[in-house]
Amino acid sequence: GENVEQHPSTLSVQEGDSAVIKCTYSDSASNYFPWYKQELGKRPQLIIDIRSNVGEKKDQRIAVTLNKTAKHFSLHITETQPEDSAVYFCAASKGDTGKLIFGQGTTLQVKP
Amino acid sequence: DTAVSQTPKYLVTQMGNDKSIKCEQNLGHDTMYWYKQDSKKFLKIMFSYNNKELIINETVPNRFSPKSPDKAHLNLHINSLELGDSAVYFCASSPATGLSEAFFGQGTRLTVV
């Protein structure tokens, strides 16, 4: 069935360091891969997304890479700041129904 | 002018009761969803509606019944609440194509005692 695996489950970095979160998906028909950030007690909010016709996308300190052959995609955050501390979710969708299959989440802690 | 709003934000109720959560979106989206986030933060889809029609029902117990009176509203009614129903329930919406951002409501924390 459809499945998204996300690693690591927790990640602690020093302010200014980079953070990388990795996901793999099982359904090769998936063609939309968003990343959501969820702060404590808040709603998930989209931070970046990538479609299957693109290998990499960057938005300021955040970048996402996609390897369709290996069914991997990753989130890269550079120059981390304490306000980046949150739970990050990757997701995959086939785009037909909009249904998102989420990874298990990564709790990122950025230490000042 | 919240894009996706759901009420109530908190809901504490006893086992066996029936409760409803309401959701409204003002984005003009055709598709709305209910997701459940358990105590381990795992987010899982429950239902999806497109223009008032049910398109996804992810093996959710039939005690859960979604209702969409129009494409801007998707409510969730839960009968005979059980302890295991305790979770945060998120409503979301997206454009019909699905290849774009899903906007989430602020969540409803349901606690069954």
PDB file of C-alpha atoms in Angstrom:
ATOM      1  CA  GLY A   1       0.000   0.000   0.000  1.00  0.00           C
ATOM      2  CA  GLU A   2       0.916   3.648   0.075  1.00  0.00           C
ATOM      3  CA  ASN A   3       3.573   4.437   2.623  1.00  0.00           C
ATOM      4  CA  VAL A   4       6.016   7.241   3.413  1.00  0.00           C
ATOM      5  CA  GLU A   5       8.965   6.628   5.703  1.00  0.00           C
ATOM      6  CA  GLN A   6      10.664   9.632   7.319  1.00  0.00           C
ATOM      7  CA  HIS A   7      13.997   9.841   9.158  1.00  0.00           C
ATOM      8  CA  PRO A   8      15.228  10.806  11.627  1.00  0.00           C
ATOM      9  CA  SER A   9      12.381  11.012  14.138  1.00  0.00           C
ATOM     10  CA  THR A  10      14.304  13.596  16.173  1.00  0.00           C
ATOM     11  CA  LEU A  11      17.115  15.932  15.175  1.00  0.00           C
ATOM     12  CA  SER A  12      19.036  18.345  17.356  1.00  0.00           C
ATOM     13  CA  VAL A  13      21.409  20.896  15.825  1.00  0.00           C
ATOM     14  CA  GLN A  14      23.267  24.001  16.920  1.00  0.00           C
ATOM     15  CA  GLU A  15      22.064  27.333  15.642  1.00  0.00           C
ATOM     16  CA  GLY A  16      23.707  28.061  12.314  1.00  0.00           C
ATOM     17  CA  ASP A  17      24.197  24.396  11.402  1.00  0.00           C
ATOM     18  CA  SER A  18      22.345  22.631   8.605  1.00  0.00           C
ATOM     19  CA  ALA A  19      19.556  20.093   9.069  1.00  0.00           C
ATOM     20  CA  VAL A  20      18.578  17.329   6.661  1.00  0.00           C
ATOM     21  CA  ILE A  21      15.419  15.226   6.824  1.00  0.00           C
ATOM     22  CA  LYS A  22      14.904  12.303   4.465  1.00  0.00           C
ATOM     23  CA  CYS A  23      11.799  10.530   3.184  1.00  0.00           C
ATOM     24  CA  THR A  24      11.110   7.551   0.977  1.00  0.00           C
ATOM     25  CA  TYR A  25       7.785   6.693  -0.621  1.00  0.00           C
ATOM     26  CA  SER A  26       6.381   3.446  -1.887  1.00  0.00           C
ATOM     27  CA  ASP A  27       3.917   4.417  -4.625  1.00  0.00           C
ATOM     28  CA  SER A  28       5.778   5.198  -7.842  1.00  0.00           C
ATOM     29  CA  ALA A  29       2.681   7.045  -9.127  1.00  0.00           C
ATOM     30  CA  SER A  30       3.220   9.775  -6.517  1.00  0.00           C
ATOM     31  CA  ASN A  31       3.961  13.077  -8.210  1.00  0.00           C
ATOM     32  CA  TYR A  32       3.587  15.799  -5.573  1.00  0.00           C
ATOM     33  CA  PHE A  33       5.770  16.071  -2.467  1.00  0.00           C
ATOM     34  CA  PRO A  34       5.047  18.824   0.070  1.00  0.00           C
ATOM     35  CA  TRP A  35       6.793  19.532   3.350  1.00  0.00           C
ATOM     36  CA  TYR A  36       4.839  20.865   6.308  1.00  0.00           C
ATOM     37  CA  LYS A  37       6.044  22.542   9.497  1.00  0.00           C
ATOM     38  CA  GLN A  38       3.979  22.181  12.639  1.00  0.00           C
ATOM     39  CA  GLU A  39       4.783  24.292  15.669  1.00  0.00           C
ATOM     40  CA  LEU A  40       3.579  23.137  19.068  1.00  0.00           C
ATOM     41  CA  GLY A  41      -0.188  23.361  19.315  1.00  0.00           C
ATOM     42  CA  LYS A  42      -0.531  24.829  15.825  1.00  0.00           C
ATOM     43  CA  ARG A  43      -1.709  23.657  12.430  1.00  0.00           C
ATOM     44  CA  PRO A  44       0.622  22.115   9.825  1.00  0.00           C
ATOM     45  CA  GLN A  45       1.738  24.768   7.344  1.00  0.00           C
ATOM     46  CA  LEU A  46       3.356  24.254   3.970  1.00  0.00           C
ATOM     47  CA  ILE A  47       6.964  25.415   3.784  1.00  0.00           C
ATOM     48  CA  ILE A  48       7.987  24.061   0.391  1.00  0.00           C
ATOM     49  CA  ASP A  49       6.799  21.553  -2.182  1.00  0.00           C
ATOM     50  CA  ILE A  50       8.144  19.857  -5.284  1.00  0.00           C
ATOM     51  CA  ARG A  51       6.522  18.168  -8.249  1.00  0.00           C
ATOM     52  CA  SER A  52       7.820  15.108 -10.002  1.00  0.00           C
ATOM     53  CA  ASN A  53       9.041  16.974 -13.079  1.00  0.00           C
ATOM     54  CA  VAL A  54      11.573  18.876 -10.954  1.00  0.00           C
ATOM     55  CA  GLY A  55      14.683  17.514  -9.210  1.00  0.00           C
ATOM     56  CA  GLU A  56      15.418  20.363  -6.837  1.00  0.00           C
ATOM     57  CA  LYS A  57      13.736  23.486  -5.528  1.00  0.00           C
ATOM     58  CA  LYS A  58      15.086  26.189  -3.246  1.00  0.00           C
ATOM     59  CA  ASP A  59      13.439  28.960  -1.240  1.00  0.00           C
ATOM     60  CA  GLN A  60      15.913  31.051   0.775  1.00  0.00           C
ATOM     61  CA  ARG A  61      17.301  28.756   3.523  1.00  0.00           C
ATOM     62  CA  ILE A  62      15.106  25.797   2.580  1.00  0.00           C
ATOM     63  CA  ALA A  63      15.656  23.362  -0.283  1.00  0.00           C
ATOM     64  CA  VAL A  64      14.064  20.106  -1.328  1.00  0.00           C
ATOM     65  CA  THR A  65      15.544  17.451  -3.595  1.00  0.00           C
ATOM     66  CA  LEU A  66      13.721  14.608  -5.317  1.00  0.00           C
ATOM     67  CA  ASN A  67      15.110  11.370  -6.738  1.00  0.00           C
ATOM     68  CA  LYS A  68      12.208   9.665  -8.520  1.00  0.00           C
ATOM     69  CA  THR A  69      14.207   6.619  -9.482  1.00  0.00           C
ATOM     70  CA  ALA A  70      15.100   5.873  -5.883  1.00  0.00           C
ATOM     71  CA  LYS A  71      11.779   7.238  -4.581  1.00  0.00           C
ATOM     72  CA  HIS A  72      13.593   9.508  -2.145  1.00  0.00           C
ATOM     73  CA  PHE A  73      13.103  13.160  -1.310  1.00  0.00           C
ATOM     74  CA  SER A  74      14.854  15.319   1.262  1.00  0.00           C
ATOM     75  CA  LEU A  75      14.482  18.632   3.054  1.00  0.00           C
ATOM     76  CA  HIS A  76      17.559  20.749   3.658  1.00  0.00           C
ATOM     77  CA  ILE A  77      17.544  23.706   6.043  1.00  0.00           C
ATOM     78  CA  THR A  78      20.689  25.836   6.130  1.00  0.00           C
ATOM     79  CA  GLU A  79      21.762  28.374   8.770  1.00  0.00           C
ATOM     80  CA  THR A  80      19.196  27.040  11.214  1.00  0.00           C
ATOM     81  CA  GLN A  81      17.626  29.408  13.723  1.00  0.00           C
ATOM     82  CA  PRO A  82      15.811  28.680  17.015  1.00  0.00           C
ATOM     83  CA  GLU A  83      12.506  29.565  15.342  1.00  0.00           C
ATOM     84  CA  ASP A  84      13.034  26.626  12.974  1.00  0.00           C
ATOM     85  CA  SER A  85      12.369  24.333  15.953  1.00  0.00           C
ATOM     86  CA  ALA A  86       9.168  22.402  15.160  1.00  0.00           C
ATOM     87  CA  VAL A  87       7.892  19.090  13.846  1.00  0.00           C
ATOM     88  CA  TYR A  88       8.443  18.659  10.104  1.00  0.00           C
ATOM     89  CA  PHE A  89       6.340  16.318   7.986  1.00  0.00           C
ATOM     90  CA  CYS A  90       6.999  15.100   4.496  1.00  0.00           C
ATOM     91  CA  ALA A  91       4.099  13.864   2.392  1.00  0.00           C
ATOM     92  CA  ALA A  92       3.410  12.303  -0.972  1.00  0.00           C
ATOM     93  CA  SER A  93       0.392  12.521  -3.219  1.00  0.00           C
ATOM     94  CA  LYS A  94      -0.664  11.135  -6.558  1.00  0.00           C
ATOM     95  CA  GLY A  95      -2.508  14.337  -7.249  1.00  0.00           C
ATOM     96  CA  ASP A  96      -5.729  12.676  -8.351  1.00  0.00           C
ATOM     97  CA  THR A  97      -7.663  13.120  -5.115  1.00  0.00           C
ATOM     98  CA  GLY A  98      -5.271  15.401  -3.262  1.00  0.00           C
ATOM     99  CA  LYS A  99      -4.907  12.765  -0.580  1.00  0.00           C
ATOM    100  CA  LEU A 100      -1.633  13.267   1.315  1.00  0.00           C
ATOM    101  CA  ILE A 101       0.261  10.322   2.774  1.00  0.00           C
ATOM    102  CA  PHE A 102       2.381  11.730   5.581  1.00  0.00           C
ATOM    103  CA  GLY A 103       5.671  10.575   7.002  1.00  0.00           C
ATOM    104  CA  GLN A 104       5.951  10.020  10.729  1.00  0.00           C
ATOM    105  CA  GLY A 105       7.367  13.469  11.411  1.00  0.00           C
ATOM    106  CA  THR A 106      10.753  14.792  12.564  1.00  0.00           C
ATOM    107  CA  THR A 107      11.084  16.871  15.703  1.00  0.00           C
ATOM    108  CA  LEU A 108      13.791  19.435  14.997  1.00  0.00           C
ATOM    109  CA  GLN A 109      15.406  21.251  17.898  1.00  0.00           C
ATOM    110  CA  VAL A 110      17.739  24.150  17.153  1.00  0.00           C
ATOM    111  CA  LYS A 111      19.838  25.043  20.158  1.00  0.00           C
ATOM    112  CA  PRO A 112      20.882  28.701  20.525  1.00  0.00           C
TER     113      PRO A 112
ATOM    114  CA  ASP B   1     -10.506  36.176   7.673  1.00  0.00           C
ATOM    115  CA  THR B   2      -9.154  32.720   8.513  1.00  0.00           C
ATOM    116  CA  ALA B   3      -8.905  30.524   5.407  1.00  0.00           C
ATOM    117  CA  VAL B   4      -9.958  27.232   7.038  1.00  0.00           C
ATOM    118  CA  SER B   5     -11.722  27.466  10.357  1.00  0.00           C
ATOM    119  CA  GLN B   6     -13.002  24.676  12.540  1.00  0.00           C
ATOM    120  CA  THR B   7     -14.965  24.656  15.764  1.00  0.00           C
ATOM    121  CA  PRO B   8     -14.660  23.914  18.551  1.00  0.00           C
ATOM    122  CA  LYS B   9     -10.931  24.135  19.256  1.00  0.00           C
ATOM    123  CA  TYR B  10     -11.222  21.926  22.333  1.00  0.00           C
ATOM    124  CA  LEU B  11     -13.783  19.245  23.068  1.00  0.00           C
ATOM    125  CA  VAL B  12     -13.893  17.180  26.245  1.00  0.00           C
ATOM    126  CA  THR B  13     -16.652  14.594  26.482  1.00  0.00           C
ATOM    127  CA  GLN B  14     -17.554  11.300  28.083  1.00  0.00           C
ATOM    128  CA  MET B  15     -17.420   7.889  26.463  1.00  0.00           C
ATOM    129  CA  GLY B  16     -20.589   6.995  24.648  1.00  0.00           C
ATOM    130  CA  ASN B  17     -21.542  10.568  23.772  1.00  0.00           C
ATOM    131  CA  ASP B  18     -22.125  11.895  20.252  1.00  0.00           C
ATOM    132  CA  LYS B  19     -20.300  15.033  19.131  1.00  0.00           C
ATOM    133  CA  SER B  20     -19.772  17.125  16.008  1.00  0.00           C
ATOM    134  CA  ILE B  21     -16.900  19.231  14.688  1.00  0.00           C
ATOM    135  CA  LYS B  22     -17.592  21.900  12.088  1.00  0.00           C
ATOM    136  CA  CYS B  23     -15.298  23.143   9.340  1.00  0.00           C
ATOM    137  CA  GLU B  24     -15.602  25.995   6.863  1.00  0.00           C
ATOM    138  CA  GLN B  25     -13.231  27.270   4.177  1.00  0.00           C
ATOM    139  CA  ASN B  26     -13.410  30.600   2.348  1.00  0.00           C
ATOM    140  CA  LEU B  27     -10.762  29.809  -0.275  1.00  0.00           C
ATOM    141  CA  GLY B  28     -13.160  28.636  -2.963  1.00  0.00           C
ATOM    142  CA  HIS B  29     -11.537  25.184  -2.966  1.00  0.00           C
ATOM    143  CA  ASP B  30     -13.439  22.202  -4.310  1.00  0.00           C
ATOM    144  CA  THR B  31     -11.857  19.560  -2.069  1.00  0.00           C
ATOM    145  CA  MET B  32     -11.999  19.240   1.701  1.00  0.00           C
ATOM    146  CA  TYR B  33     -10.516  16.653   4.053  1.00  0.00           C
ATOM    147  CA  TRP B  34     -10.496  15.383   7.598  1.00  0.00           C
ATOM    148  CA  TYR B  35      -7.176  14.231   9.054  1.00  0.00           C
ATOM    149  CA  LYS B  36      -6.564  12.648  12.452  1.00  0.00           C
ATOM    150  CA  GLN B  37      -3.363  13.330  14.397  1.00  0.00           C
ATOM    151  CA  ASP B  38      -2.750  10.829  17.177  1.00  0.00           C
ATOM    152  CA  SER B  39      -0.707  11.199  20.348  1.00  0.00           C
ATOM    153  CA  LYS B  40       2.470  10.301  18.456  1.00  0.00           C
ATOM    154  CA  LYS B  41       1.838  13.194  16.049  1.00  0.00           C
ATOM    155  CA  PHE B  42       1.087  10.865  13.149  1.00  0.00           C
ATOM    156  CA  LEU B  43      -1.210  12.511  10.580  1.00  0.00           C
ATOM    157  CA  LYS B  44      -3.601  10.217   8.724  1.00  0.00           C
ATOM    158  CA  ILE B  45      -6.356  11.021   6.275  1.00  0.00           C
ATOM    159  CA  MET B  46      -9.877   9.986   7.218  1.00  0.00           C
ATOM    160  CA  PHE B  47     -12.164  11.426   4.549  1.00  0.00           C
ATOM    161  CA  SER B  48     -12.118  13.586   1.458  1.00  0.00           C
ATOM    162  CA  TYR B  49     -14.976  15.360  -0.284  1.00  0.00           C
ATOM    163  CA  ASN B  50     -14.939  16.971  -3.703  1.00  0.00           C
ATOM    164  CA  ASN B  51     -17.800  19.318  -4.436  1.00  0.00           C
ATOM    165  CA  LYS B  52     -19.939  17.720  -1.713  1.00  0.00           C
ATOM    166  CA  GLU B  53     -19.218  14.169  -2.911  1.00  0.00           C
ATOM    167  CA  LEU B  54     -17.328  11.627  -0.812  1.00  0.00           C
ATOM    168  CA  ILE B  55     -14.207  10.505  -2.682  1.00  0.00           C
ATOM    169  CA  ILE B  56     -12.053   9.009   0.067  1.00  0.00           C
ATOM    170  CA  ASN B  57     -13.103   6.963   3.082  1.00  0.00           C
ATOM    171  CA  GLU B  58     -10.001   5.475   4.672  1.00  0.00           C
ATOM    172  CA  THR B  59     -11.397   2.491   6.601  1.00  0.00           C
ATOM    173  CA  VAL B  60     -12.697   4.725   9.336  1.00  0.00           C
ATOM    174  CA  PRO B  61     -15.240   3.159  11.750  1.00  0.00           C
ATOM    175  CA  ASN B  62     -18.773   3.969  10.672  1.00  0.00           C
ATOM    176  CA  ARG B  63     -19.268   5.793  13.974  1.00  0.00           C
ATOM    177  CA  PHE B  64     -17.593   8.637  12.085  1.00  0.00           C
ATOM    178  CA  SER B  65     -19.883  10.303   9.558  1.00  0.00           C
ATOM    179  CA  PRO B  66     -18.791  13.300   7.522  1.00  0.00           C
ATOM    180  CA  LYS B  67     -21.354  15.626   6.012  1.00  0.00           C
ATOM    181  CA  SER B  68     -20.827  18.304   3.383  1.00  0.00           C
ATOM    182  CA  PRO B  69     -23.856  20.593   2.977  1.00  0.00           C
ATOM    183  CA  ASP B  70     -21.966  22.625   0.378  1.00  0.00           C
ATOM    184  CA  LYS B  71     -18.423  22.730  -0.959  1.00  0.00           C
ATOM    185  CA  ALA B  72     -17.340  25.305   1.631  1.00  0.00           C
ATOM    186  CA  HIS B  73     -18.335  23.173   4.616  1.00  0.00           C
ATOM    187  CA  LEU B  74     -17.350  19.731   5.832  1.00  0.00           C
ATOM    188  CA  ASN B  75     -18.547  18.622   9.237  1.00  0.00           C
ATOM    189  CA  LEU B  76     -17.598  15.511  11.178  1.00  0.00           C
ATOM    190  CA  HIS B  77     -20.063  13.743  13.420  1.00  0.00           C
ATOM    191  CA  ILE B  78     -18.869  11.037  15.791  1.00  0.00           C
ATOM    192  CA  ASN B  79     -21.266   8.629  17.499  1.00  0.00           C
ATOM    193  CA  SER B  80     -20.652   6.576  20.624  1.00  0.00           C
ATOM    194  CA  LEU B  81     -17.284   8.123  21.384  1.00  0.00           C
ATOM    195  CA  GLU B  82     -14.525   5.816  22.619  1.00  0.00           C
ATOM    196  CA  LEU B  83     -11.324   6.541  24.549  1.00  0.00           C
ATOM    197  CA  GLY B  84      -9.282   5.745  21.425  1.00  0.00           C
ATOM    198  CA  ASP B  85     -10.984   8.567  19.537  1.00  0.00           C
ATOM    199  CA  SER B  86      -8.996  11.064  21.592  1.00  0.00           C
ATOM    200  CA  ALA B  87      -6.801  12.939  19.112  1.00  0.00           C
ATOM    201  CA  VAL B  88      -6.468  16.217  17.264  1.00  0.00           C
ATOM    202  CA  TYR B  89      -8.728  16.374  14.205  1.00  0.00           C
ATOM    203  CA  PHE B  90      -7.699  18.673  11.378  1.00  0.00           C
ATOM    204  CA  CYS B  91      -9.888  19.876   8.563  1.00  0.00           C
ATOM    205  CA  ALA B  92      -8.113  20.898   5.353  1.00  0.00           C
ATOM    206  CA  SER B  93      -8.925  22.080   1.857  1.00  0.00           C
ATOM    207  CA  SER B  94      -7.170  22.198  -1.496  1.00  0.00           C
ATOM    208  CA  PRO B  95      -7.942  23.090  -5.095  1.00  0.00           C
ATOM    209  CA  ALA B  96      -9.521  20.311  -7.118  1.00  0.00           C
ATOM    210  CA  THR B  97      -6.328  19.347  -8.923  1.00  0.00           C
ATOM    211  CA  GLY B  98      -4.696  18.121  -5.757  1.00  0.00           C
ATOM    212  CA  LEU B  99      -1.203  19.048  -6.937  1.00  0.00           C
ATOM    213  CA  SER B 100      -1.051  22.056  -4.688  1.00  0.00           C
ATOM    214  CA  GLU B 101      -1.008  23.158  -1.093  1.00  0.00           C
ATOM    215  CA  ALA B 102      -3.527  21.784   1.368  1.00  0.00           C
ATOM    216  CA  PHE B 103      -4.551  24.441   3.885  1.00  0.00           C
ATOM    217  CA  PHE B 104      -5.240  23.161   7.372  1.00  0.00           C
ATOM    218  CA  GLY B 105      -7.617  24.424  10.012  1.00  0.00           C
ATOM    219  CA  GLN B 106      -6.345  25.096  13.530  1.00  0.00           C
ATOM    220  CA  GLY B 107      -7.387  21.654  14.743  1.00  0.00           C
ATOM    221  CA  THR B 108      -9.873  20.330  17.290  1.00  0.00           C
ATOM    222  CA  ARG B 109      -8.393  18.564  20.294  1.00  0.00           C
ATOM    223  CA  LEU B 110     -10.891  15.885  21.267  1.00  0.00           C
ATOM    224  CA  THR B 111     -10.490  14.273  24.681  1.00  0.00           C
ATOM    225  CA  VAL B 112     -12.767  11.370  25.575  1.00  0.00           C
ATOM    226  CA  VAL B 113     -12.897  10.582  29.297  1.00  0.00           C
TER     227      VAL B 113
END
